[in-house]
């Protein structure tokens, strides 16, 4: 989350001063494209986690095993499931 926020702020406030980025060459433009690709993936991950957390609240603690009890371990397992293969793309 900290990396996402830092990248979001860099994009919103200082994108044109991104190290190595300019529109002068294809290589320098590619730096900006790669930065944006990473930021999009991070935003997608954050969105999925927030949707999952929202679903937990809507279901009032429903858990995959049906017990209804959310322990720290179960909560972490659910977060890992929400992050899934997208996490490896960041």
PDB file of C-alpha atoms in Angstrom:
ATOM      1  CA  UNK A   1       0.000   0.000   0.000  1.00  0.00           C
ATOM      2  CA  UNK A   2       2.856   2.386   0.804  1.00  0.00           C
ATOM      3  CA  UNK A   3       4.451   1.785  -2.598  1.00  0.00           C
ATOM      4  CA  UNK A   4       1.114   2.307  -4.333  1.00  0.00           C
ATOM      5  CA  UNK A   5       0.533   5.595  -2.498  1.00  0.00           C
ATOM      6  CA  UNK A   6       4.043   6.813  -3.287  1.00  0.00           C
ATOM      7  CA  UNK A   7       3.612   5.901  -6.970  1.00  0.00           C
ATOM      8  CA  UNK A   8       0.152   7.459  -7.092  1.00  0.00           C
ATOM      9  CA  UNK A   9       1.521  10.688  -5.646  1.00  0.00           C
ATOM     10  CA  UNK A  10       4.438  10.649  -8.066  1.00  0.00           C
ATOM     11  CA  UNK A  11       1.997  10.193 -10.944  1.00  0.00           C
ATOM     12  CA  UNK A  12      -0.403  12.888  -9.727  1.00  0.00           C
ATOM     13  CA  UNK A  13       2.157  15.524  -8.753  1.00  0.00           C
ATOM     14  CA  UNK A  14       5.524  14.851 -10.389  1.00  0.00           C
ATOM     15  CA  UNK A  15       5.080  12.484 -13.344  1.00  0.00           C
ATOM     16  CA  UNK A  16       7.079  14.687 -15.725  1.00  0.00           C
ATOM     17  CA  UNK A  17      10.058  14.517 -13.343  1.00  0.00           C
ATOM     18  CA  UNK A  18       9.993  10.697 -13.151  1.00  0.00           C
ATOM     19  CA  UNK A  19      13.655   9.590 -13.244  1.00  0.00           C
ATOM     20  CA  UNK A  20      14.610   8.459 -16.745  1.00  0.00           C
ATOM     21  CA  UNK A  21      11.350   9.590 -18.348  1.00  0.00           C
ATOM     22  CA  UNK A  22      10.919  12.002 -21.217  1.00  0.00           C
ATOM     23  CA  UNK A  23       9.274  12.035 -24.625  1.00  0.00           C
ATOM     24  CA  UNK A  24      12.582  12.601 -26.429  1.00  0.00           C
ATOM     25  CA  UNK A  25      13.313   8.936 -27.211  1.00  0.00           C
ATOM     26  CA  UNK A  26      11.380   5.681 -27.314  1.00  0.00           C
ATOM     27  CA  UNK A  27      13.507   4.339 -24.480  1.00  0.00           C
ATOM     28  CA  UNK A  28      12.741   7.304 -22.219  1.00  0.00           C
ATOM     29  CA  UNK A  29       9.037   7.139 -23.087  1.00  0.00           C
ATOM     30  CA  UNK A  30       9.106   3.417 -22.231  1.00  0.00           C
ATOM     31  CA  UNK A  31      10.130   4.353 -18.671  1.00  0.00           C
ATOM     32  CA  UNK A  32       6.846   6.240 -18.281  1.00  0.00           C
ATOM     33  CA  UNK A  33       4.836   3.446 -19.884  1.00  0.00           C
ATOM     34  CA  UNK A  34       6.373   0.851 -17.548  1.00  0.00           C
ATOM     35  CA  UNK A  35       5.707   3.085 -14.537  1.00  0.00           C
ATOM     36  CA  UNK A  36       2.058   3.448 -15.559  1.00  0.00           C
ATOM     37  CA  UNK A  37       1.713  -0.308 -16.173  1.00  0.00           C
ATOM     38  CA  UNK A  38       2.989  -1.002 -12.670  1.00  0.00           C
ATOM     39  CA  UNK A  39       0.696   1.646 -11.170  1.00  0.00           C
ATOM     40  CA  UNK A  40      -2.325   0.179 -12.983  1.00  0.00           C
ATOM     41  CA  UNK A  41      -1.485  -3.302 -11.654  1.00  0.00           C
ATOM     42  CA  UNK A  42      -1.099  -1.920  -8.140  1.00  0.00           C
ATOM     43  CA  UNK A  43      -4.420  -0.069  -8.387  1.00  0.00           C
ATOM     44  CA  UNK A  44      -6.114  -3.246  -9.617  1.00  0.00           C
ATOM     45  CA  UNK A  45      -4.714  -5.189  -6.665  1.00  0.00           C
ATOM     46  CA  UNK A  46      -5.819  -2.534  -4.166  1.00  0.00           C
ATOM     47  CA  UNK A  47      -9.292  -2.519  -5.744  1.00  0.00           C
ATOM     48  CA  UNK A  48      -9.610  -6.302  -5.441  1.00  0.00           C
ATOM     49  CA  UNK A  49      -8.494  -6.281  -1.812  1.00  0.00           C
ATOM     50  CA  UNK A  50     -10.927  -3.483  -0.968  1.00  0.00           C
ATOM     51  CA  UNK A  51     -13.770  -5.334  -2.732  1.00  0.00           C
ATOM     52  CA  UNK A  52     -12.935  -8.477  -0.785  1.00  0.00           C
ATOM     53  CA  UNK A  53     -12.847  -6.612   2.512  1.00  0.00           C
ATOM     54  CA  UNK A  54     -16.157  -5.001   1.646  1.00  0.00           C
ATOM     55  CA  UNK A  55     -17.631  -8.427   0.930  1.00  0.00           C
ATOM     56  CA  UNK A  56     -16.456  -9.651   4.325  1.00  0.00           C
ATOM     57  CA  UNK A  57     -18.263  -6.745   5.971  1.00  0.00           C
ATOM     58  CA  UNK A  58     -21.408  -7.289   3.898  1.00  0.00           C
ATOM     59  CA  UNK A  59     -21.449 -10.960   4.842  1.00  0.00           C
ATOM     60  CA  UNK A  60     -20.899  -9.991   8.486  1.00  0.00           C
ATOM     61  CA  UNK A  61     -17.972 -12.270   9.051  1.00  0.00           C
ATOM     62  CA  UNK A  62     -18.869 -15.187   6.803  1.00  0.00           C
ATOM     63  CA  UNK A  63     -15.786 -17.315   6.256  1.00  0.00           C
ATOM     64  CA  UNK A  64     -14.923 -19.915   3.628  1.00  0.00           C
ATOM     65  CA  UNK A  65     -15.069 -22.711   6.232  1.00  0.00           C
ATOM     66  CA  UNK A  66     -18.549 -21.642   7.353  1.00  0.00           C
ATOM     67  CA  UNK A  67     -17.590 -20.996  10.977  1.00  0.00           C
ATOM     68  CA  UNK A  68     -18.280 -17.262  10.761  1.00  0.00           C
ATOM     69  CA  UNK A  69     -15.282 -16.545  12.977  1.00  0.00           C
ATOM     70  CA  UNK A  70     -12.567 -14.389  11.444  1.00  0.00           C
ATOM     71  CA  UNK A  71      -9.271 -15.082  13.135  1.00  0.00           C
ATOM     72  CA  UNK A  72      -6.093 -13.300  12.124  1.00  0.00           C
ATOM     73  CA  UNK A  73      -5.021 -16.442  10.289  1.00  0.00           C
ATOM     74  CA  UNK A  74      -8.279 -16.687   8.314  1.00  0.00           C
ATOM     75  CA  UNK A  75      -8.184 -12.981   7.559  1.00  0.00           C
ATOM     76  CA  UNK A  76      -4.642 -13.285   6.162  1.00  0.00           C
ATOM     77  CA  UNK A  77      -5.678 -16.320   4.104  1.00  0.00           C
ATOM     78  CA  UNK A  78      -8.585 -14.362   2.614  1.00  0.00           C
ATOM     79  CA  UNK A  79      -6.291 -11.435   1.781  1.00  0.00           C
ATOM     80  CA  UNK A  80      -3.869 -13.819   0.080  1.00  0.00           C
ATOM     81  CA  UNK A  81      -6.723 -15.275  -1.981  1.00  0.00           C
ATOM     82  CA  UNK A  82      -7.887 -11.793  -2.979  1.00  0.00           C
ATOM     83  CA  UNK A  83      -4.386 -10.835  -4.084  1.00  0.00           C
ATOM     84  CA  UNK A  84      -3.949 -14.090  -5.992  1.00  0.00           C
ATOM     85  CA  UNK A  85      -1.754 -14.166  -9.089  1.00  0.00           C
ATOM     86  CA  UNK A  86      -2.000 -10.400  -9.573  1.00  0.00           C
ATOM     87  CA  UNK A  87       0.463  -9.885  -6.716  1.00  0.00           C
ATOM     88  CA  UNK A  88       3.170 -11.626  -8.742  1.00  0.00           C
ATOM     89  CA  UNK A  89       2.658  -9.140 -11.597  1.00  0.00           C
ATOM     90  CA  UNK A  90       3.615  -6.125  -9.513  1.00  0.00           C
TER      91      UNK A  90
END
